Coordinates of N, CA, C and O in Angstrom, one line a residue:
M1 N -20.2 -8.1 8.4 CA -20.0 -7.2 7.9 C -19.2 -5.9 8.7 O -18.5 -5.3 8.5
L2 N -19.1 -6.0 10.0 CA -18.5 -5.3 11.1 C -17.5 -5.5 10.8 O -16.3 -4.9 10.6
R3 N -16.5 -6.8 10.6 CA -15.2 -6.9 10.6 C -14.8 -6.4 9.1 O -13.6 -5.7 8.8
T4 N -15.6 -6.5 7.9 CA -15.2 -6.2 6.9 C -15.1 -4.4 7.2 O -14.5 -3.8 6.4
L5 N -16.3 -3.7 7.8 CA -15.5 -2.4 8.4 C -14.6 -1.6 8.7 O -13.9 -0.8 8.5
S6 N -14.4 -3.0 10.0 CA -13.5 -3.1 10.4 C -12.0 -2.7 9.5 O -10.8 -2.1 9.9
L7 N -12.2 -3.7 8.5 CA -10.6 -4.0 7.7 C -10.4 -2.8 7.2 O -9.4 -2.4 7.3
S8 N -11.5 -2.2 6.4 CA -11.7 -1.2 5.9 C -10.9 0.2 6.5 O -9.7 0.8 5.7
F9 N -11.3 0.1 7.8 CA -11.0 1.5 8.7 C -9.5 0.9 8.5 O -8.8 2.2 8.4
F10 N -9.0 -0.3 8.9 CA -7.5 0.0 9.3 C -7.0 -0.5 8.0 O -6.0 0.5 8.1
I11 N -7.4 -0.5 7.1 CA -6.3 -0.2 5.8 C -6.3 1.2 5.5 O -5.3 1.6 4.8
L12 N -7.7 2.2 5.5 CA -7.3 3.6 5.9 C -6.6 4.4 6.3 O -5.7 5.2 6.1
A13 N -6.5 3.6 7.6 CA -5.9 4.1 8.9 C -4.1 3.6 8.2 O -3.4 4.7 8.6
S14 N -4.2 2.7 8.0 CA -2.8 2.3 7.7 C -2.1 3.3 6.7 O -1.2 3.7 6.2
Y15 N -2.9 3.3 5.8 CA -2.6 4.9 4.3 C -2.2 5.9 5.1 O -1.4 6.6 4.6
V16 N -3.0 6.3 5.7 CA -2.8 7.7 6.4 C -1.1 7.8 7.5 O -0.4 8.9 7.5
A17 N -1.7 7.1 8.0 CA -0.3 6.8 9.0 C 0.8 6.6 8.6 O 2.2 7.1 9.2
L18 N 1.3 5.8 6.9 CA 2.4 6.0 6.6 C 3.2 7.1 6.5 O 2.3 8.1 6.4
P19 N 4.5 6.9 6.6 CA 5.4 8.1 6.4 C 5.5 8.5 5.3 O 6.8 9.0 5.0
W20 N 4.4 9.2 4.4 CA 4.2 10.1 3.2 C 4.2 11.4 3.3 O 3.9 11.9 4.2
D21 N 5.1 12.2 2.6 CA 4.9 13.3 3.0 C 3.9 14.2 1.9 O 4.2 15.3 1.3
D22 N 2.6 13.5 1.9 CA 1.7 14.0 0.8 C 0.8 15.0 2.1 O 0.0 14.6 2.4
V23 N 1.2 16.5 2.0 CA 1.2 17.3 2.6 C -0.1 18.2 1.7 O 0.5 18.7 1.1
A24 N -1.0 18.3 2.3 CA -2.1 19.2 1.2 C -1.8 18.9 -0.3 O -2.1 19.9 -1.1
G25 N -1.5 17.4 -1.2 CA -1.3 17.4 -2.0 C -0.3 17.8 -3.0 O -0.4 18.0 -4.0
Q26 N 1.2 18.5 -1.9 CA 2.0 18.7 -2.5 C 2.7 17.7 -3.1 O 3.4 18.0 -4.2
T27 N 2.8 16.3 -2.9 CA 3.9 15.6 -3.6 C 2.7 14.3 -3.7 O 1.6 13.9 -3.2
N28 N 3.0 13.2 -4.4 CA 2.6 12.2 -4.5 C 2.7 10.8 -3.1 O 1.5 10.0 -3.3
G29 N 3.8 11.5 -2.6 CA 3.8 10.6 -1.3 C 4.9 10.0 -1.5 O 4.5 8.5 -2.0
A30 N 6.2 10.2 -0.8 CA 7.3 9.0 -1.0 C 7.3 8.2 -0.2 O 7.0 8.5 1.0
I31 N 7.5 6.9 -0.6 CA 7.4 5.7 0.2 C 8.7 5.1 0.0 O 9.1 4.9 -1.2
N32 N 9.6 4.1 0.9 CA 10.9 3.5 0.0 C 10.4 1.9 0.3 O 9.1 1.3 0.6
D33 N 11.2 1.1 -0.3 CA 10.7 -0.6 -0.3 C 10.4 -1.2 1.4 O 9.4 -2.2 0.8
S34 N 10.9 -0.5 2.5 CA 10.8 -1.6 3.6 C 9.4 -1.1 4.1 O 8.5 -1.5 4.5
A35 N 9.3 0.0 3.6 CA 7.6 0.9 4.3 C 6.4 -0.2 3.2 O 5.5 -0.6 3.7
R36 N 6.7 -0.3 1.7 CA 6.0 -0.7 1.0 C 5.7 -2.6 1.5 O 4.6 -2.8 1.7
T37 N 7.1 -2.7 2.0 CA 6.8 -4.6 2.7 C 6.1 -4.6 3.7 O 5.2 -5.7 4.0
A38 N 6.7 -3.7 4.2 CA 5.7 -3.6 5.7 C 3.6 -3.0 5.7 O 3.4 -4.1 5.9
T39 N 3.6 -2.5 4.9 CA 2.5 -1.9 4.3 C 1.6 -3.4 3.9 O 0.8 -3.8 4.0
I40 N 2.2 -4.0 2.8 CA 1.9 -5.5 2.6 C 1.8 -6.5 3.3 O 0.3 -7.3 3.5
E41 N 2.3 -6.8 4.3 CA 2.5 -7.8 5.3 C 1.6 -7.5 6.4 O 0.6 -8.1 6.7
T42 N 1.5 -6.1 6.5 CA 0.2 -5.9 7.4 C -1.2 -6.0 7.1 O -2.1 -6.7 7.9
L43 N -1.1 -5.6 5.5 CA -2.2 -5.9 4.9 C -3.0 -7.4 4.8 O -4.0 -7.7 5.3
I44 N -1.8 -8.1 4.9 CA -2.2 -9.4 4.6 C -2.5 -10.0 5.9 O -3.4 -10.9 6.2
R45 N -1.8 -9.7 7.0 CA -2.6 -10.5 8.4 C -3.7 -9.4 8.7 O -4.6 -10.3 9.2
E46 N -3.9 -8.9 8.5 CA -5.0 -8.1 8.9 C -6.4 -8.8 7.6 O -7.8 -9.3 8.3
L47 N -6.0 -9.2 7.1 CA -7.2 -9.9 6.0 C -7.3 -10.8 6.5 O -8.9 -11.0 6.5
N48 N -6.4 -11.4 6.6 CA -6.6 -13.0 7.5 C -6.8 -13.3 8.6 O -7.9 -14.4 9.2
E49 N -6.6 -12.3 9.8 CA -7.1 -12.1 10.6 C -8.9 -11.6 10.6 O -9.7 -12.0 11.9
N50 N -9.3 -10.8 10.1 CA -10.6 -10.2 9.6 C -11.3 -10.4 8.8 O -12.7 -9.9 8.9
Y51 N -11.1 -11.0 7.4 CA -11.8 -10.4 6.3 C -13.1 -11.7 6.6 O -12.9 -12.8 7.2
V52 N -13.7 -10.9 6.2 CA -15.2 -12.4 6.3 C -15.0 -13.5 5.2 O -15.7 -13.9 6.4
F53 N -14.4 -13.3 5.0 CA -14.4 -14.8 3.9 C -12.9 -15.3 4.1 O -12.3 -14.5 3.0
P54 N -12.5 -16.0 4.9 CA -10.9 -16.4 5.0 C -10.7 -17.0 4.0 O -9.2 -17.1 3.8
D55 N -11.1 -17.7 3.0 CA -11.1 -18.5 2.0 C -10.2 -17.2 0.7 O -9.4 -17.8 0.5
V56 N -11.5 -16.7 0.7 CA -10.9 -15.1 -0.5 C -9.7 -14.5 -0.1 O -8.9 -13.9 -0.2
A57 N -9.6 -14.2 1.9 CA -8.4 -14.1 2.5 C -7.1 -14.7 1.7 O -6.0 -14.0 1.4
K58 N -7.1 -15.5 1.7 CA -6.2 -16.3 1.3 C -5.7 -16.5 0.1 O -4.3 -15.8 -0.4
K59 N -6.7 -16.0 -1.0 CA -6.4 -16.0 -2.0 C -5.5 -14.5 -2.8 O -5.3 -14.5 -3.1
L60 N -6.4 -13.6 -1.7 CA -5.8 -12.1 -2.0 C -4.0 -12.1 -1.3 O -3.5 -11.8 -1.7
E61 N -4.2 -13.0 0.2 CA -2.4 -12.8 0.3 C -1.6 -14.0 -1.0 O -0.7 -13.0 -1.2
A62 N -2.1 -14.7 -1.6 CA -1.2 -15.4 -2.9 C -1.2 -14.9 -3.5 O 0.4 -14.5 -4.4
D63 N -2.3 -13.5 -4.2 CA -2.1 -13.1 -5.3 C -1.0 -11.9 -4.5 O 0.0 -11.3 -5.4
L64 N -1.3 -10.7 -3.5 CA -0.1 -9.9 -3.2 C 1.2 -10.3 -3.1 O 2.0 -9.6 -3.8
R65 N 1.5 -11.6 -2.4 CA 2.9 -12.1 -2.2 C 2.8 -12.6 -3.4 O 4.4 -11.7 -4.2
A66 N 2.8 -13.2 -4.3 CA 3.0 -13.1 -6.3 C 3.2 -12.0 -7.0 O 4.5 -11.7 -7.4
R67 N 2.3 -10.8 -6.8 CA 2.6 -9.7 -7.7 C 4.0 -9.1 -6.8 O 4.8 -8.4 -7.6
A68 N 4.1 -8.6 -5.5 CA 5.3 -8.5 -4.8 C 6.8 -9.2 -5.2 O 7.6 -8.3 -5.3
A69 N 6.5 -10.4 -4.7 CA 7.8 -11.4 -5.6 C 7.9 -11.2 -7.1 O 9.2 -10.8 -7.4
K70 N 7.2 -10.3 -8.0 CA 7.5 -10.4 -9.3 C 7.7 -8.7 -9.7 O 8.8 -8.4 -10.7
G71 N 7.5 -7.7 -8.4 CA 8.2 -6.4 -8.4 C 7.1 -5.5 -9.0 O 7.5 -4.3 -9.1
E72 N 6.1 -6.0 -9.0 CA 4.7 -4.9 -9.3 C 4.4 -3.5 -8.5 O 4.2 -3.0 -9.1
Y73 N 5.3 -3.8 -7.4 CA 4.9 -2.9 -6.2 C 6.6 -1.9 -6.3 O 6.3 -0.8 -5.9
D74 N 7.4 -2.2 -6.7 CA 8.7 -1.7 -6.7 C 8.5 -0.4 -7.2 O 7.9 -0.2 -8.3
G75 N 9.1 0.6 -6.6 CA 9.2 2.0 -6.9 C 7.7 3.1 -7.0 O 7.7 4.2 -7.3
L76 N 7.1 2.4 -6.6 CA 5.3 3.0 -6.5 C 5.4 3.6 -5.2 O 5.8 4.0 -4.1
E77 N 4.9 5.0 -5.9 CA 4.8 6.3 -4.6 C 4.0 5.8 -3.7 O 2.8 5.3 -4.2
G78 N 3.2 6.8 -3.0 CA 2.4 6.7 -1.9 C 0.7 6.5 -2.4 O -0.3 5.6 -2.3
K79 N 0.2 7.2 -3.4 CA -1.4 7.1 -4.1 C -0.9 6.4 -5.3 O -1.8 5.9 -5.0
E80 N -0.3 6.1 -5.9 CA -0.2 5.0 -6.6 C 0.3 3.8 -6.1 O -0.6 2.9 -7.1
F81 N 0.7 3.5 -5.4 CA 0.4 2.0 -4.3 C -0.3 1.7 -3.9 O -0.9 0.9 -4.3
A82 N -0.8 2.7 -3.1 CA -2.7 2.5 -2.6 C -3.4 2.0 -3.7 O -4.2 1.3 -4.0
K83 N -3.4 2.9 -5.1 CA -4.1 2.0 -6.0 C -4.3 1.1 -6.2 O -5.2 0.3 -6.7
K84 N -2.8 0.7 -6.1 CA -2.4 -0.4 -7.3 C -3.0 -1.8 -5.9 O -3.5 -2.4 -7.1
L85 N -2.9 -1.3 -4.8 CA -3.3 -2.2 -3.9 C -4.3 -2.6 -4.3 O -4.9 -3.9 -4.2
T86 N -5.2 -1.6 -3.9 CA -6.6 -1.1 -4.1 C -7.7 -2.2 -5.6 O -8.1 -3.2 -5.7
E87 N -7.1 -1.5 -6.5 CA -7.0 -2.4 -8.1 C -6.8 -4.0 -8.1 O -7.8 -5.5 -8.0
D88 N -5.6 -4.4 -7.1 CA -5.5 -6.1 -7.2 C -6.2 -6.1 -5.9 O -6.8 -7.5 -6.3
L89 N -6.7 -5.8 -4.9 CA -7.7 -6.4 -4.0 C -9.0 -7.2 -4.4 O -9.3 -7.5 -4.3
R90 N -9.7 -5.5 -4.8 CA -10.5 -5.7 -5.8 C -10.8 -6.9 -7.4 O -11.8 -7.1 -7.0
A91 N -9.8 -6.9 -7.7 CA -9.8 -7.6 -9.0 C -9.9 -9.5 -8.1 O -10.5 -10.2 -9.4
I92 N -9.3 -9.7 -7.1 CA -9.7 -10.7 -6.5 C -11.0 -11.2 -6.1 O -11.8 -11.8 -6.1
S93 N -11.4 -10.0 -5.1 CA -12.4 -10.3 -4.0 C -13.6 -9.7 -5.0 O -14.6 -10.5 -4.3
K94 N -13.7 -8.9 -5.6 CA -14.9 -8.9 -6.1 C -15.5 -7.6 -5.2 O -16.6 -7.5 -5.1
D95 N -14.8 -7.3 -4.3 CA -15.4 -6.6 -3.1 C -15.3 -5.2 -2.9 O -13.9 -4.8 -2.9
K96 N -15.9 -4.2 -3.5 CA -16.2 -2.8 -3.6 C -16.0 -2.2 -2.2 O -14.9 -1.1 -2.3
H97 N -16.0 -2.7 -1.3 CA -15.4 -2.2 0.0 C -13.7 -2.1 0.1 O -13.4 -1.3 1.6
L98 N -13.3 -3.0 -0.1 CA -11.9 -2.9 -0.2 C -11.1 -1.9 -0.5 O -11.6 -1.6 -1.8
G99 N -10.6 -1.5 0.1 CA -9.0 -0.4 -0.6 C -8.3 -0.1 0.3 O -8.3 0.3 1.2
V100 N -7.5 0.6 -0.3 CA -6.2 1.3 0.4 C -6.0 2.7 0.1 O -6.2 3.1 -0.8

């Protein structure tokens, strides 16, 4: 449980810390390709190191990598990117605690 909470906090902290210009809801939050890739790679690393179910973490990794390779995250801006990642994580894990 603690590991799941730590991961949830990390994911939320990563979302807040990214260089998006979403100040007081003014924009959706511009994000470039390298920031999207870095976010996905960090998310995968944290899931593999901290998620309470290692087998599910591997499934999440495979799914995120496949979606990224297909370009499903290309062009998504801050809030849309976070929402899509959250939906994808929950679709595989069935864990409502996971969110970006």
